[in-house]
């Protein structure tokens, strides 16, 4: 039986968040904590991964905390294929459109990949083509990353974390900007972890049940609250 997509209640902030990568602004404590299990099965992954989200008039804030004993990355160019190494990802669909959404990823080196996705996949054809337009950029995006341990050294890390401030003005299709209390967007939160000489492990807030994240009908619901 398919696992129903989850619901996340995104609370409104009285002031902008301060990003350090450490998720240490006290306002993060009001954000519900959601866990990212194995994307295919919904079972616990090898490493614990959590996500939080909040918003204000200008930004959607997202924070990931990722346990890991080997945190690595080699890519340094914006829009490089960090999804082939290790990263955390926000897939967001403010218009609730069935075939268009945004992908914003951050690596442990604080490298960003952002694209507008046009996706022809459906539940009946989950392997159809999709196009990622890297010409789109989340103008005004801010990110921060923090690493506990050493980068690119097996067994020499404990965790890494990443914070996003995604500007609403960079996203198209939302019924209200900023969102009003009760507005709902479709979204998913992902993590890719790649052990040495092994297949990448996929984590997702809303399980995909297939080895891909680009299944928009499997996105969860982000509900904005006052």
JSON list of C-alpha atoms in Angstrom, two decimals:
[
{"chain": "A", "resi": 1, "resn": "UNK", "atom": "CA", "xyz": [0.00, 0.00, 0.00]},
{"chain": "A", "resi": 2, "resn": "UNK", "atom": "CA", "xyz": [1.30, 3.46, -0.89]},
{"chain": "A", "resi": 3, "resn": "UNK", "atom": "CA", "xyz": [2.30, 5.70, 2.02]},
{"chain": "A", "resi": 4, "resn": "UNK", "atom": "CA", "xyz": [0.13, 8.87, 2.06]},
{"chain": "A", "resi": 5, "resn": "UNK", "atom": "CA", "xyz": [2.05, 12.13, 1.49]},
{"chain": "A", "resi": 6, "resn": "UNK", "atom": "CA", "xyz": [2.70, 13.94, 4.80]},
{"chain": "A", "resi": 7, "resn": "UNK", "atom": "CA", "xyz": [1.62, 17.39, 5.99]},
{"chain": "A", "resi": 8, "resn": "UNK", "atom": "CA", "xyz": [3.98, 19.99, 7.45]},
{"chain": "A", "resi": 9, "resn": "UNK", "atom": "CA", "xyz": [2.69, 23.04, 9.35]},
{"chain": "A", "resi": 10, "resn": "UNK", "atom": "CA", "xyz": [5.01, 25.95, 8.49]},
{"chain": "A", "resi": 11, "resn": "UNK", "atom": "CA", "xyz": [4.85, 28.68, 11.13]},
{"chain": "A", "resi": 12, "resn": "UNK", "atom": "CA", "xyz": [5.24, 32.41, 10.58]},
{"chain": "A", "resi": 13, "resn": "UNK", "atom": "CA", "xyz": [8.13, 34.28, 12.18]},
{"chain": "A", "resi": 14, "resn": "UNK", "atom": "CA", "xyz": [8.15, 37.68, 13.92]},
{"chain": "A", "resi": 15, "resn": "UNK", "atom": "CA", "xyz": [11.55, 38.54, 12.44]},
{"chain": "A", "resi": 16, "resn": "UNK", "atom": "CA", "xyz": [14.03, 37.23, 9.84]},
{"chain": "A", "resi": 17, "resn": "UNK", "atom": "CA", "xyz": [16.11, 34.22, 10.80]},
{"chain": "A", "resi": 18, "resn": "UNK", "atom": "CA", "xyz": [19.86, 34.53, 11.22]},
{"chain": "A", "resi": 19, "resn": "UNK", "atom": "CA", "xyz": [21.58, 31.83, 9.16]},
{"chain": "A", "resi": 20, "resn": "UNK", "atom": "CA", "xyz": [24.80, 30.28, 10.41]},
{"chain": "A", "resi": 21, "resn": "UNK", "atom": "CA", "xyz": [24.47, 26.73, 9.10]},
{"chain": "A", "resi": 22, "resn": "UNK", "atom": "CA", "xyz": [24.27, 25.53, 12.71]},
{"chain": "A", "resi": 23, "resn": "UNK", "atom": "CA", "xyz": [20.45, 25.84, 13.07]},
{"chain": "A", "resi": 24, "resn": "UNK", "atom": "CA", "xyz": [21.15, 27.82, 16.24]},
{"chain": "A", "resi": 25, "resn": "UNK", "atom": "CA", "xyz": [18.83, 30.80, 15.88]},
{"chain": "A", "resi": 26, "resn": "UNK", "atom": "CA", "xyz": [16.40, 30.34, 18.83]},
{"chain": "A", "resi": 27, "resn": "UNK", "atom": "CA", "xyz": [13.40, 30.78, 16.53]},
{"chain": "A", "resi": 28, "resn": "UNK", "atom": "CA", "xyz": [14.11, 27.40, 14.95]},
{"chain": "A", "resi": 29, "resn": "UNK", "atom": "CA", "xyz": [12.78, 25.84, 18.15]},
{"chain": "A", "resi": 30, "resn": "UNK", "atom": "CA", "xyz": [9.18, 26.69, 17.18]},
{"chain": "A", "resi": 31, "resn": "UNK", "atom": "CA", "xyz": [9.49, 24.74, 13.91]},
{"chain": "A", "resi": 32, "resn": "UNK", "atom": "CA", "xyz": [8.10, 21.18, 13.90]},
{"chain": "A", "resi": 33, "resn": "UNK", "atom": "CA", "xyz": [10.83, 18.59, 13.43]},
{"chain": "A", "resi": 34, "resn": "UNK", "atom": "CA", "xyz": [10.26, 16.18, 10.53]},
{"chain": "A", "resi": 35, "resn": "UNK", "atom": "CA", "xyz": [12.31, 13.08, 9.78]},
{"chain": "A", "resi": 36, "resn": "UNK", "atom": "CA", "xyz": [13.55, 11.90, 6.39]},
{"chain": "A", "resi": 37, "resn": "UNK", "atom": "CA", "xyz": [13.37, 8.09, 6.10]},
{"chain": "A", "resi": 38, "resn": "UNK", "atom": "CA", "xyz": [14.56, 5.88, 3.27]},
{"chain": "A", "resi": 39, "resn": "UNK", "atom": "CA", "xyz": [12.92, 7.32, 0.15]},
{"chain": "A", "resi": 40, "resn": "UNK", "atom": "CA", "xyz": [11.83, 3.97, -1.26]},
{"chain": "A", "resi": 41, "resn": "UNK", "atom": "CA", "xyz": [10.55, 2.14, 1.81]},
{"chain": "A", "resi": 42, "resn": "UNK", "atom": "CA", "xyz": [9.84, 4.67, 4.55]},
{"chain": "A", "resi": 43, "resn": "UNK", "atom": "CA", "xyz": [12.09, 2.70, 6.92]},
{"chain": "A", "resi": 44, "resn": "UNK", "atom": "CA", "xyz": [14.77, 4.35, 9.02]},
{"chain": "A", "resi": 45, "resn": "UNK", "atom": "CA", "xyz": [17.85, 5.24, 7.00]},
{"chain": "A", "resi": 46, "resn": "UNK", "atom": "CA", "xyz": [21.41, 4.40, 7.96]},
{"chain": "A", "resi": 47, "resn": "UNK", "atom": "CA", "xyz": [21.86, 7.97, 9.21]},
{"chain": "A", "resi": 48, "resn": "UNK", "atom": "CA", "xyz": [19.35, 10.21, 10.92]},
{"chain": "A", "resi": 49, "resn": "UNK", "atom": "CA", "xyz": [18.16, 13.18, 8.87]},
{"chain": "A", "resi": 50, "resn": "UNK", "atom": "CA", "xyz": [15.73, 15.89, 9.96]},
{"chain": "A", "resi": 51, "resn": "UNK", "atom": "CA", "xyz": [14.20, 19.00, 8.41]},
{"chain": "A", "resi": 52, "resn": "UNK", "atom": "CA", "xyz": [12.46, 22.11, 9.73]},
{"chain": "A", "resi": 53, "resn": "UNK", "atom": "CA", "xyz": [10.70, 24.97, 7.91]},
{"chain": "A", "resi": 54, "resn": "UNK", "atom": "CA", "xyz": [9.52, 28.48, 8.84]},
{"chain": "A", "resi": 55, "resn": "UNK", "atom": "CA", "xyz": [8.59, 31.65, 6.92]},
{"chain": "A", "resi": 56, "resn": "UNK", "atom": "CA", "xyz": [8.29, 35.42, 7.11]},
{"chain": "A", "resi": 57, "resn": "UNK", "atom": "CA", "xyz": [7.19, 38.09, 4.64]},
{"chain": "A", "resi": 58, "resn": "UNK", "atom": "CA", "xyz": [10.18, 37.51, 2.36]},
{"chain": "A", "resi": 59, "resn": "UNK", "atom": "CA", "xyz": [11.57, 34.00, 2.76]},
{"chain": "A", "resi": 60, "resn": "UNK", "atom": "CA", "xyz": [10.79, 30.36, 3.21]},
{"chain": "A", "resi": 61, "resn": "UNK", "atom": "CA", "xyz": [13.42, 29.03, 5.61]},
{"chain": "A", "resi": 62, "resn": "UNK", "atom": "CA", "xyz": [14.45, 25.36, 5.54]},
{"chain": "A", "resi": 63, "resn": "UNK", "atom": "CA", "xyz": [17.05, 23.62, 7.72]},
{"chain": "A", "resi": 64, "resn": "UNK", "atom": "CA", "xyz": [18.44, 20.10, 7.39]},
{"chain": "A", "resi": 65, "resn": "UNK", "atom": "CA", "xyz": [20.47, 18.22, 10.02]},
{"chain": "A", "resi": 66, "resn": "UNK", "atom": "CA", "xyz": [22.32, 15.17, 8.69]},
{"chain": "A", "resi": 67, "resn": "UNK", "atom": "CA", "xyz": [24.18, 12.62, 10.80]},
{"chain": "A", "resi": 68, "resn": "UNK", "atom": "CA", "xyz": [27.15, 11.22, 8.87]},
{"chain": "A", "resi": 69, "resn": "UNK", "atom": "CA", "xyz": [30.65, 9.85, 9.50]},
{"chain": "A", "resi": 70, "resn": "UNK", "atom": "CA", "xyz": [31.97, 10.73, 6.03]},
{"chain": "A", "resi": 71, "resn": "UNK", "atom": "CA", "xyz": [30.93, 14.11, 4.66]},
{"chain": "A", "resi": 72, "resn": "UNK", "atom": "CA", "xyz": [32.38, 14.86, 1.25]},
{"chain": "A", "resi": 73, "resn": "UNK", "atom": "CA", "xyz": [32.08, 16.86, -1.91]},
{"chain": "A", "resi": 74, "resn": "UNK", "atom": "CA", "xyz": [34.37, 17.82, -4.79]},
{"chain": "A", "resi": 75, "resn": "UNK", "atom": "CA", "xyz": [32.17, 20.08, -6.92]},
{"chain": "A", "resi": 76, "resn": "UNK", "atom": "CA", "xyz": [32.63, 23.83, -6.44]},
{"chain": "A", "resi": 77, "resn": "UNK", "atom": "CA", "xyz": [30.80, 25.34, -9.43]},
{"chain": "A", "resi": 78, "resn": "UNK", "atom": "CA", "xyz": [27.29, 26.72, -9.12]},
{"chain": "A", "resi": 79, "resn": "UNK", "atom": "CA", "xyz": [24.79, 24.35, -10.79]},
{"chain": "A", "resi": 80, "resn": "UNK", "atom": "CA", "xyz": [27.36, 21.57, -10.85]},
{"chain": "A", "resi": 81, "resn": "UNK", "atom": "CA", "xyz": [25.90, 18.05, -10.43]},
{"chain": "A", "resi": 82, "resn": "UNK", "atom": "CA", "xyz": [26.10, 17.94, -6.64]},
{"chain": "A", "resi": 83, "resn": "UNK", "atom": "CA", "xyz": [23.25, 15.41, -6.70]},
{"chain": "A", "resi": 84, "resn": "UNK", "atom": "CA", "xyz": [25.84, 12.91, -7.95]},
{"chain": "A", "resi": 85, "resn": "UNK", "atom": "CA", "xyz": [27.79, 13.32, -4.68]},
{"chain": "A", "resi": 86, "resn": "UNK", "atom": "CA", "xyz": [26.08, 14.45, -1.46]},
{"chain": "A", "resi": 87, "resn": "UNK", "atom": "CA", "xyz": [23.48, 17.15, -0.92]},
{"chain": "A", "resi": 88, "resn": "UNK", "atom": "CA", "xyz": [20.17, 18.15, 0.62]},
{"chain": "A", "resi": 89, "resn": "UNK", "atom": "CA", "xyz": [17.32, 19.24, -1.62]},
{"chain": "A", "resi": 90, "resn": "UNK", "atom": "CA", "xyz": [14.12, 21.28, -1.56]},
{"chain": "A", "resi": 91, "resn": "UNK", "atom": "CA", "xyz": [11.59, 20.54, -4.30]},
{"chain": "A", "resi": 92, "resn": "UNK", "atom": "CA", "xyz": [8.87, 23.19, -4.13]},
{"chain": "A", "resi": 93, "resn": "UNK", "atom": "CA", "xyz": [5.68, 23.71, -6.11]},
{"chain": "A", "resi": 94, "resn": "UNK", "atom": "CA", "xyz": [3.97, 26.98, -5.09]},
{"chain": "A", "resi": 95, "resn": "UNK", "atom": "CA", "xyz": [1.36, 26.77, -7.87]},
{"chain": "A", "resi": 96, "resn": "UNK", "atom": "CA", "xyz": [0.45, 23.13, -7.16]},
{"chain": "A", "resi": 97, "resn": "UNK", "atom": "CA", "xyz": [1.07, 22.60, -10.87]},
{"chain": "A", "resi": 98, "resn": "UNK", "atom": "CA", "xyz": [1.23, 18.94, -11.90]},
{"chain": "A", "resi": 99, "resn": "UNK", "atom": "CA", "xyz": [4.30, 19.28, -14.11]},
{"chain": "A", "resi": 100, "resn": "UNK", "atom": "CA", "xyz": [6.31, 22.36, -13.06]},
{"chain": "A", "resi": 101, "resn": "UNK", "atom": "CA", "xyz": [8.23, 22.98, -9.84]},
{"chain": "A", "resi": 102, "resn": "UNK", "atom": "CA", "xyz": [11.57, 24.26, -8.51]},
{"chain": "A", "resi": 103, "resn": "UNK", "atom": "CA", "xyz": [14.59, 22.31, -7.30]},
{"chain": "A", "resi": 104, "resn": "UNK", "atom": "CA", "xyz": [17.12, 23.92, -4.94]},
{"chain": "A", "resi": 105, "resn": "UNK", "atom": "CA", "xyz": [20.02, 21.81, -3.62]},
{"chain": "A", "resi": 106, "resn": "UNK", "atom": "CA", "xyz": [22.95, 22.53, -1.33]},
{"chain": "A", "resi": 107, "resn": "UNK", "atom": "CA", "xyz": [26.11, 20.44, -0.85]},
{"chain": "A", "resi": 108, "resn": "UNK", "atom": "CA", "xyz": [28.34, 20.15, 2.24]},
{"chain": "A", "resi": 109, "resn": "UNK", "atom": "CA", "xyz": [30.63, 22.68, 0.52]},
{"chain": "A", "resi": 110, "resn": "UNK", "atom": "CA", "xyz": [27.70, 25.14, 0.36]},
{"chain": "A", "resi": 111, "resn": "UNK", "atom": "CA", "xyz": [27.51, 24.80, -3.42]},
{"chain": "A", "resi": 112, "resn": "UNK", "atom": "CA", "xyz": [24.04, 25.47, -4.87]},
{"chain": "A", "resi": 113, "resn": "UNK", "atom": "CA", "xyz": [22.22, 23.77, -7.71]},
{"chain": "A", "resi": 114, "resn": "UNK", "atom": "CA", "xyz": [18.92, 25.44, -8.62]},
{"chain": "A", "resi": 115, "resn": "UNK", "atom": "CA", "xyz": [16.64, 24.78, -11.57]},
{"chain": "A", "resi": 116, "resn": "UNK", "atom": "CA", "xyz": [13.09, 25.07, -12.80]},
{"chain": "A", "resi": 117, "resn": "UNK", "atom": "CA", "xyz": [11.77, 21.59, -13.58]},
{"chain": "A", "resi": 118, "resn": "UNK", "atom": "CA", "xyz": [9.34, 20.73, -16.36]},
{"chain": "A", "resi": 119, "resn": "UNK", "atom": "CA", "xyz": [8.22, 17.16, -15.80]},
{"chain": "A", "resi": 120, "resn": "UNK", "atom": "CA", "xyz": [6.04, 14.99, -18.04]},
{"chain": "A", "resi": 121, "resn": "UNK", "atom": "CA", "xyz": [5.94, 12.09, -15.57]},
{"chain": "A", "resi": 122, "resn": "UNK", "atom": "CA", "xyz": [2.64, 10.72, -14.25]},
{"chain": "A", "resi": 123, "resn": "UNK", "atom": "CA", "xyz": [1.75, 7.83, -11.94]},
{"chain": "A", "resi": 124, "resn": "UNK", "atom": "CA", "xyz": [1.07, 5.77, -15.06]},
{"chain": "A", "resi": 125, "resn": "UNK", "atom": "CA", "xyz": [4.40, 6.79, -16.66]},
{"chain": "A", "resi": 126, "resn": "UNK", "atom": "CA", "xyz": [6.85, 7.43, -13.78]},
{"chain": "A", "resi": 127, "resn": "UNK", "atom": "CA", "xyz": [9.88, 7.04, -16.03]},
{"chain": "A", "resi": 128, "resn": "UNK", "atom": "CA", "xyz": [8.93, 9.66, -18.62]},
{"chain": "A", "resi": 129, "resn": "UNK", "atom": "CA", "xyz": [11.33, 12.51, -19.38]},
{"chain": "A", "resi": 130, "resn": "UNK", "atom": "CA", "xyz": [11.78, 15.69, -17.40]},
{"chain": "A", "resi": 131, "resn": "UNK", "atom": "CA", "xyz": [13.76, 18.84, -18.12]},
{"chain": "A", "resi": 132, "resn": "UNK", "atom": "CA", "xyz": [15.72, 20.90, -15.62]},
{"chain": "A", "resi": 133, "resn": "UNK", "atom": "CA", "xyz": [16.26, 24.48, -16.76]},
{"chain": "A", "resi": 134, "resn": "UNK", "atom": "CA", "xyz": [19.43, 25.72, -15.08]},
{"chain": "A", "resi": 135, "resn": "UNK", "atom": "CA", "xyz": [18.87, 29.16, -16.59]},
{"chain": "A", "resi": 136, "resn": "UNK", "atom": "CA", "xyz": [16.48, 29.79, -13.71]},
{"chain": "A", "resi": 137, "resn": "UNK", "atom": "CA", "xyz": [18.12, 30.95, -10.49]},
{"chain": "A", "resi": 138, "resn": "UNK", "atom": "CA", "xyz": [16.57, 31.59, -7.10]},
{"chain": "A", "resi": 139, "resn": "UNK", "atom": "CA", "xyz": [17.59, 35.24, -7.09]},
{"chain": "A", "resi": 140, "resn": "UNK", "atom": "CA", "xyz": [18.22, 36.41, -3.54]},
{"chain": "A", "resi": 141, "resn": "UNK", "atom": "CA", "xyz": [18.72, 32.87, -2.19]},
{"chain": "A", "resi": 142, "resn": "UNK", "atom": "CA", "xyz": [20.87, 32.63, 0.93]},
{"chain": "A", "resi": 143, "resn": "UNK", "atom": "CA", "xyz": [22.38, 29.41, 2.26]},
{"chain": "A", "resi": 144, "resn": "UNK", "atom": "CA", "xyz": [24.74, 28.43, 5.07]},
{"chain": "A", "resi": 145, "resn": "UNK", "atom": "CA", "xyz": [26.41, 25.11, 5.93]},
{"chain": "A", "resi": 146, "resn": "UNK", "atom": "CA", "xyz": [28.12, 23.81, 9.06]},
{"chain": "A", "resi": 147, "resn": "UNK", "atom": "CA", "xyz": [30.23, 20.65, 9.38]},
{"chain": "A", "resi": 148, "resn": "UNK", "atom": "CA", "xyz": [30.99, 18.78, 12.60]},
{"chain": "A", "resi": 149, "resn": "UNK", "atom": "CA", "xyz": [34.31, 17.14, 11.82]},
{"chain": "A", "resi": 150, "resn": "UNK", "atom": "CA", "xyz": [36.48, 17.09, 8.71]},
{"chain": "A", "resi": 151, "resn": "UNK", "atom": "CA", "xyz": [35.45, 17.26, 5.07]},
{"chain": "A", "resi": 152, "resn": "UNK", "atom": "CA", "xyz": [36.51, 14.55, 2.61]},
{"chain": "A", "resi": 153, "resn": "UNK", "atom": "CA", "xyz": [38.01, 12.27, 5.27]},
{"chain": "A", "resi": 154, "resn": "UNK", "atom": "CA", "xyz": [36.27, 8.91, 5.84]},
{"chain": "A", "resi": 155, "resn": "UNK", "atom": "CA", "xyz": [35.30, 8.34, 9.45]},
{"chain": "A", "resi": 156, "resn": "UNK", "atom": "CA", "xyz": [36.31, 11.88, 10.47]},
{"chain": "A", "resi": 157, "resn": "UNK", "atom": "CA", "xyz": [32.90, 13.57, 10.65]},
{"chain": "A", "resi": 158, "resn": "UNK", "atom": "CA", "xyz": [29.84, 13.42, 12.89]},
{"chain": "A", "resi": 159, "resn": "UNK", "atom": "CA", "xyz": [27.27, 15.45, 11.01]},
{"chain": "A", "resi": 160, "resn": "UNK", "atom": "CA", "xyz": [26.57, 18.37, 8.72]},
{"chain": "A", "resi": 161, "resn": "UNK", "atom": "CA", "xyz": [23.72, 20.85, 8.52]},
{"chain": "A", "resi": 162, "resn": "UNK", "atom": "CA", "xyz": [22.42, 23.33, 5.98]},
{"chain": "A", "resi": 163, "resn": "UNK", "atom": "CA", "xyz": [20.06, 26.30, 6.11]},
{"chain": "A", "resi": 164, "resn": "UNK", "atom": "CA", "xyz": [18.18, 27.86, 3.19]},
{"chain": "A", "resi": 165, "resn": "UNK", "atom": "CA", "xyz": [16.45, 31.24, 2.96]},
{"chain": "A", "resi": 166, "resn": "UNK", "atom": "CA", "xyz": [14.41, 30.91, -0.25]},
{"chain": "A", "resi": 167, "resn": "UNK", "atom": "CA", "xyz": [13.01, 34.25, -1.45]},
{"chain": "A", "resi": 168, "resn": "UNK", "atom": "CA", "xyz": [9.33, 34.17, -2.32]},
{"chain": "A", "resi": 169, "resn": "UNK", "atom": "CA", "xyz": [9.94, 36.69, -5.11]},
{"chain": "A", "resi": 170, "resn": "UNK", "atom": "CA", "xyz": [12.02, 34.09, -6.97]},
{"chain": "A", "resi": 171, "resn": "UNK", "atom": "CA", "xyz": [9.13, 31.62, -7.09]},
{"chain": "A", "resi": 172, "resn": "UNK", "atom": "CA", "xyz": [6.21, 31.93, -9.51]},
{"chain": "A", "resi": 173, "resn": "UNK", "atom": "CA", "xyz": [2.66, 30.68, -9.28]},
{"chain": "A", "resi": 174, "resn": "UNK", "atom": "CA", "xyz": [1.78, 31.11, -5.62]},
{"chain": "A", "resi": 175, "resn": "UNK", "atom": "CA", "xyz": [-1.74, 32.45, -5.02]},
{"chain": "A", "resi": 176, "resn": "UNK", "atom": "CA", "xyz": [-0.41, 34.90, -2.40]},
{"chain": "A", "resi": 177, "resn": "UNK", "atom": "CA", "xyz": [3.04, 36.41, -1.76]},
{"chain": "A", "resi": 178, "resn": "UNK", "atom": "CA", "xyz": [3.81, 36.17, 1.06]},
{"chain": "A", "resi": 179, "resn": "UNK", "atom": "CA", "xyz": [1.61, 33.14, 1.70]},
{"chain": "A", "resi": 180, "resn": "UNK", "atom": "CA", "xyz": [-1.52, 33.62, 3.79]},
{"chain": "A", "resi": 181, "resn": "UNK", "atom": "CA", "xyz": [-2.37, 31.41, 6.74]},
{"chain": "A", "resi": 182, "resn": "UNK", "atom": "CA", "xyz": [-4.01, 28.28, 5.36]},
{"chain": "A", "resi": 183, "resn": "UNK", "atom": "CA", "xyz": [-2.30, 28.39, 1.94]},
{"chain": "A", "resi": 184, "resn": "UNK", "atom": "CA", "xyz": [-0.91, 25.02, 0.88]},
{"chain": "A", "resi": 185, "resn": "UNK", "atom": "CA", "xyz": [2.02, 24.32, -1.43]},
{"chain": "A", "resi": 186, "resn": "UNK", "atom": "CA", "xyz": [3.27, 20.93, -2.58]},
{"chain": "A", "resi": 187, "resn": "UNK", "atom": "CA", "xyz": [6.89, 20.18, -1.71]},
{"chain": "A", "resi": 188, "resn": "UNK", "atom": "CA", "xyz": [9.38, 17.53, -0.78]},
{"chain": "A", "resi": 189, "resn": "UNK", "atom": "CA", "xyz": [12.63, 17.51, 1.16]},
{"chain": "A", "resi": 190, "resn": "UNK", "atom": "CA", "xyz": [15.43, 15.12, 0.20]},
{"chain": "A", "resi": 191, "resn": "UNK", "atom": "CA", "xyz": [18.92, 14.03, 1.12]},
{"chain": "A", "resi": 192, "resn": "UNK", "atom": "CA", "xyz": [21.47, 12.14, -0.97]},
{"chain": "A", "resi": 193, "resn": "UNK", "atom": "CA", "xyz": [24.27, 10.41, 0.95]},
{"chain": "A", "resi": 194, "resn": "UNK", "atom": "CA", "xyz": [26.95, 8.53, -0.95]},
{"chain": "A", "resi": 195, "resn": "UNK", "atom": "CA", "xyz": [29.20, 6.18, 1.04]},
{"chain": "A", "resi": 196, "resn": "UNK", "atom": "CA", "xyz": [32.68, 5.39, -0.30]},
{"chain": "A", "resi": 197, "resn": "UNK", "atom": "CA", "xyz": [32.55, 3.03, -3.29]},
{"chain": "A", "resi": 198, "resn": "UNK", "atom": "CA", "xyz": [28.85, 2.40, -2.78]},
{"chain": "A", "resi": 199, "resn": "UNK", "atom": "CA", "xyz": [25.47, 3.28, -4.24]},
{"chain": "A", "resi": 200, "resn": "UNK", "atom": "CA", "xyz": [23.90, 6.56, -3.15]},
{"chain": "A", "resi": 201, "resn": "UNK", "atom": "CA", "xyz": [21.38, 6.36, -0.32]},
{"chain": "A", "resi": 202, "resn": "UNK", "atom": "CA", "xyz": [18.18, 8.36, -0.90]},
{"chain": "A", "resi": 203, "resn": "UNK", "atom": "CA", "xyz": [16.18, 9.95, 1.90]},
{"chain": "A", "resi": 204, "resn": "UNK", "atom": "CA", "xyz": [12.86, 11.78, 1.48]},
{"chain": "A", "resi": 205, "resn": "UNK", "atom": "CA", "xyz": [10.32, 13.43, 3.78]},
{"chain": "A", "resi": 206, "resn": "UNK", "atom": "CA", "xyz": [7.54, 12.13, 1.54]},
{"chain": "A", "resi": 207, "resn": "UNK", "atom": "CA", "xyz": [8.58, 8.70, 0.32]},
{"chain": "A", "resi": 208, "resn": "UNK", "atom": "CA", "xyz": [8.88, 8.34, -3.44]},
{"chain": "A", "resi": 209, "resn": "UNK", "atom": "CA", "xyz": [8.65, 4.51, -3.53]},
{"chain": "A", "resi": 210, "resn": "UNK", "atom": "CA", "xyz": [10.83, 4.61, -6.65]},
{"chain": "A", "resi": 211, "resn": "UNK", "atom": "CA", "xyz": [14.58, 5.43, -6.94]},
{"chain": "A", "resi": 212, "resn": "UNK", "atom": "CA", "xyz": [13.96, 9.01, -8.08]},
{"chain": "A", "resi": 213, "resn": "UNK", "atom": "CA", "xyz": [12.83, 12.23, -6.43]},
{"chain": "A", "resi": 214, "resn": "UNK", "atom": "CA", "xyz": [11.11, 13.65, -9.52]},
{"chain": "A", "resi": 215, "resn": "UNK", "atom": "CA", "xyz": [7.62, 12.34, -8.82]},
{"chain": "A", "resi": 216, "resn": "UNK", "atom": "CA", "xyz": [5.52, 15.46, -8.12]},
{"chain": "A", "resi": 217, "resn": "UNK", "atom": "CA", "xyz": [2.38, 13.52, -7.18]},
{"chain": "A", "resi": 218, "resn": "UNK", "atom": "CA", "xyz": [4.36, 12.13, -4.25]},
{"chain": "A", "resi": 219, "resn": "UNK", "atom": "CA", "xyz": [5.20, 15.58, -2.86]},
{"chain": "A", "resi": 220, "resn": "UNK", "atom": "CA", "xyz": [3.93, 16.34, 0.61]},
{"chain": "A", "resi": 221, "resn": "UNK", "atom": "CA", "xyz": [1.86, 19.35, 1.67]},
{"chain": "A", "resi": 222, "resn": "UNK", "atom": "CA", "xyz": [3.39, 22.49, 3.19]},
{"chain": "A", "resi": 223, "resn": "UNK", "atom": "CA", "xyz": [0.62, 24.41, 4.99]},
{"chain": "A", "resi": 224, "resn": "UNK", "atom": "CA", "xyz": [1.41, 27.96, 6.07]},
{"chain": "A", "resi": 225, "resn": "UNK", "atom": "CA", "xyz": [0.13, 28.99, 9.50]},
{"chain": "A", "resi": 226, "resn": "UNK", "atom": "CA", "xyz": [-0.09, 32.31, 11.31]}
]
